[in-house]
Tab-separated table of C-alpha atoms and ligand atoms in Angstrom:
chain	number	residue	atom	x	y	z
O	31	UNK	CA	68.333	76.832	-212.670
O	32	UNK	CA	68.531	79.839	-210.943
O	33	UNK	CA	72.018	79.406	-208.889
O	34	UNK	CA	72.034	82.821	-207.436
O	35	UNK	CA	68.578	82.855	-206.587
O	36	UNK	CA	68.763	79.465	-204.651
O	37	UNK	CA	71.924	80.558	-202.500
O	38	UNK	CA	70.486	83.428	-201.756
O	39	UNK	CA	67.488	82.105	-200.607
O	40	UNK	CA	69.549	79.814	-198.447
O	41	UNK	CA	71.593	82.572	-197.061
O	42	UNK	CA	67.813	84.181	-195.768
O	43	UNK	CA	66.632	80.873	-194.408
O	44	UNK	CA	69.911	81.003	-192.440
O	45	UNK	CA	68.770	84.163	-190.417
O	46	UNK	CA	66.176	81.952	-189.237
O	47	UNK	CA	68.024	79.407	-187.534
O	48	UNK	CA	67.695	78.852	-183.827
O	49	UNK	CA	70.925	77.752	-182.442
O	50	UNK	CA	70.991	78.680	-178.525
O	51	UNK	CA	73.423	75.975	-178.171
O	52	UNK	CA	76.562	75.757	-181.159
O	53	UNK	CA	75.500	79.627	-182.177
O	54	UNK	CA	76.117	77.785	-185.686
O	55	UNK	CA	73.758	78.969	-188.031
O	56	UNK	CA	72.521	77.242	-191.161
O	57	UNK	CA	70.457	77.272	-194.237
O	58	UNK	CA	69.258	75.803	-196.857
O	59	UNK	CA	67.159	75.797	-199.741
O	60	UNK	CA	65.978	72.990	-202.124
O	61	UNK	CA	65.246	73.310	-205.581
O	62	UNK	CA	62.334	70.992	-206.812
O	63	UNK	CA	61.146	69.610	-210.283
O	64	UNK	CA	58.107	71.285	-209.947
O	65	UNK	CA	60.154	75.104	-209.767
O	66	UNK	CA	59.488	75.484	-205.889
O	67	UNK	CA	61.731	76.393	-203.759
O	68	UNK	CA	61.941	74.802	-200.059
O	69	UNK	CA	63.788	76.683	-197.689
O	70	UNK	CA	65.004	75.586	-194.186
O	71	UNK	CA	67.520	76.412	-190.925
O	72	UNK	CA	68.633	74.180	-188.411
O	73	UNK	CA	66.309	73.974	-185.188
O	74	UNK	CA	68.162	73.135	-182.320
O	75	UNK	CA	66.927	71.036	-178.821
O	76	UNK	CA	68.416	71.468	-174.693
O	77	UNK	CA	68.554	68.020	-175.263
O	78	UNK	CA	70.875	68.398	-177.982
O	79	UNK	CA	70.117	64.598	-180.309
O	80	UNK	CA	66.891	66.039	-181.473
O	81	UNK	CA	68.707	68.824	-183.541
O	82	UNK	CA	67.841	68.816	-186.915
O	83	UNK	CA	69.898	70.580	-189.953
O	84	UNK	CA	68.956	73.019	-192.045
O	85	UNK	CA	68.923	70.760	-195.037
O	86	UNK	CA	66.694	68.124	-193.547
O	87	UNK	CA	64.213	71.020	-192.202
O	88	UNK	CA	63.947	71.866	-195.454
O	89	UNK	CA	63.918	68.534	-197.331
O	90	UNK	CA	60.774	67.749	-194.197
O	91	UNK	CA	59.184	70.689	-195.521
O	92	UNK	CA	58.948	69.578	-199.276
O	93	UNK	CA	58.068	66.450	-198.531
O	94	UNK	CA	55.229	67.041	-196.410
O	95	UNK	CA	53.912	68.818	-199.549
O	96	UNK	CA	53.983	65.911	-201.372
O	97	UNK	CA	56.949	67.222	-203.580
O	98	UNK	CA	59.522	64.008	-204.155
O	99	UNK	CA	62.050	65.127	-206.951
O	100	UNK	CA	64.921	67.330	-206.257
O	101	UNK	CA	66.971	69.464	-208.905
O	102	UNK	CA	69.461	71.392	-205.923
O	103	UNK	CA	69.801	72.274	-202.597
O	104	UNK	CA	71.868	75.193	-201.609
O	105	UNK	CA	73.567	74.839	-198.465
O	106	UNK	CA	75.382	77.836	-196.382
O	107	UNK	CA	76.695	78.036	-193.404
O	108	UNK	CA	79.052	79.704	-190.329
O	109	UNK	CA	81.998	77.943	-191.191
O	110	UNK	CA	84.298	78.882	-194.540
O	111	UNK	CA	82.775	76.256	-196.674
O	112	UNK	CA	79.758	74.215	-194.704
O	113	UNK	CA	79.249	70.849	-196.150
O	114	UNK	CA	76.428	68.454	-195.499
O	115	UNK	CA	76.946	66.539	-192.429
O	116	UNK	CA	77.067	62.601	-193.166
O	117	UNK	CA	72.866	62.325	-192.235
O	118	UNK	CA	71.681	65.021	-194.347
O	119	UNK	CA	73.739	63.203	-197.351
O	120	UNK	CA	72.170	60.066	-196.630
O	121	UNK	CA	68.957	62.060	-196.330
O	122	UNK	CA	69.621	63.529	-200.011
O	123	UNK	CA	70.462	60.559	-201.266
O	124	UNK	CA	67.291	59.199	-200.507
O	125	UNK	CA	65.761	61.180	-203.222
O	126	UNK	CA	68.386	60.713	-205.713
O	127	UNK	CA	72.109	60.183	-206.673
O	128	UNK	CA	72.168	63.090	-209.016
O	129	UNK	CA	71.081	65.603	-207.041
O	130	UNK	CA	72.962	68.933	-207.113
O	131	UNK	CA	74.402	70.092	-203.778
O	132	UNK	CA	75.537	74.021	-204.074
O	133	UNK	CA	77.678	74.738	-201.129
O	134	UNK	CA	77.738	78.560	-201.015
O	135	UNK	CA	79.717	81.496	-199.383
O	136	UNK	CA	77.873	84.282	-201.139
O	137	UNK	CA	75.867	84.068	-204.360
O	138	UNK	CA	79.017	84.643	-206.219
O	139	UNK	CA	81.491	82.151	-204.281
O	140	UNK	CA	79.966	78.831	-204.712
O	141	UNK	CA	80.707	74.968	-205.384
O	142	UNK	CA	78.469	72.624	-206.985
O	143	UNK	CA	78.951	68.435	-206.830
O	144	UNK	CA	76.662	65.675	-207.287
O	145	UNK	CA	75.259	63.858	-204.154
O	146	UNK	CA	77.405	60.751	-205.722
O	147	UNK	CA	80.434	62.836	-205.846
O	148	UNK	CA	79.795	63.663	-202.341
O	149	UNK	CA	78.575	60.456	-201.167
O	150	UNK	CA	80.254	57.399	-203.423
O	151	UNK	CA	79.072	54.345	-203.178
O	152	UNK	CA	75.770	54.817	-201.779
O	153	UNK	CA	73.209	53.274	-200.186
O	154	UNK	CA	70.006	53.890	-201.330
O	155	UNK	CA	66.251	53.230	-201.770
O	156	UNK	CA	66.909	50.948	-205.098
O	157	UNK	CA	69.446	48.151	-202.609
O	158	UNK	CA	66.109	47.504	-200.896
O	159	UNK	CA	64.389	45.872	-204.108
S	222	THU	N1	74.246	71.663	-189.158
S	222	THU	C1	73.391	71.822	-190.222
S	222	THU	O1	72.345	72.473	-190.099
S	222	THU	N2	73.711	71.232	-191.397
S	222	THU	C2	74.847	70.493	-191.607
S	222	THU	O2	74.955	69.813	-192.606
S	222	THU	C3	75.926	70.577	-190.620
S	222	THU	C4	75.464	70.878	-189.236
S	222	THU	C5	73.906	72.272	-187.870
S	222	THU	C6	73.525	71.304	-186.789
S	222	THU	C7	73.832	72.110	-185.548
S	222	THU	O3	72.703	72.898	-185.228
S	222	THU	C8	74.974	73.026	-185.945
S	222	THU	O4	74.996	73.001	-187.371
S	222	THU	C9	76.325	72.613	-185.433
S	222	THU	O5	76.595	71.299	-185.731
């Protein structure tokens, strides 16, 4: 896996985001098994509850291109290190537990975890059978 390639990928996506409400820009970009590369910015609403993250934009995207396996997602952000809010874990999780979330500064100032190490104790798609 290209590392540097995803974040900065990511850190374009974020130049996209439309934030006339938090000015808190965001973006992501997802890695699939298939070597594409997904990228997407949060999209904010005047009505505020139908924001939607960068991550999820661009986990939407993939999806709707029938791709369903995940090797990373970069994430970047306005704040010193942005983590995944709470719904775009769950929203990770959803495609799997190992799942490698690169939180990213720059393409050189980076941390990597698993979605598990982020998000212990799941619940997922496999409680359901
Ligand atoms: N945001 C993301 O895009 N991803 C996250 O994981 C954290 C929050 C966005 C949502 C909103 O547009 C702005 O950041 C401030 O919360």
């Amino acid at each position: 896996m290209d590392k540097k390639l995803l974040i900065g990928k990511a850190l374009k996506a974020k130049e996209k985001a439309y934030t006339p409400y938090s000015g808190f820009n965001v973006g992501a970009a997802l890695l699939t098994k298939t070597g594409k590369i997904y990228t997407g910015c949060n999209v904010e609403c005047v009505s505020y509850t139908p924001t939607i993250c960068a991550e999820r934009t661009a986990i939407a995207k993939a999806v709707s291109e029938g791709e369903r396996s995940f090797i990373a997602i970069a994430i970047t952000g306005d704040a010193d290190w942005t983590f995944p809010c709470g719904v775009c874990r769950q929203v990770i999780r959803e495609f799997g537990k190992d799942i490698i979330v690169i939180v990213a500064k720059s393409e050189d100032e980076y941390r990597e975890y698993t979605l598990e190490e982020l998000m212990p104790h799941s619940f997922g798609p496999e409680d359901l059978d």
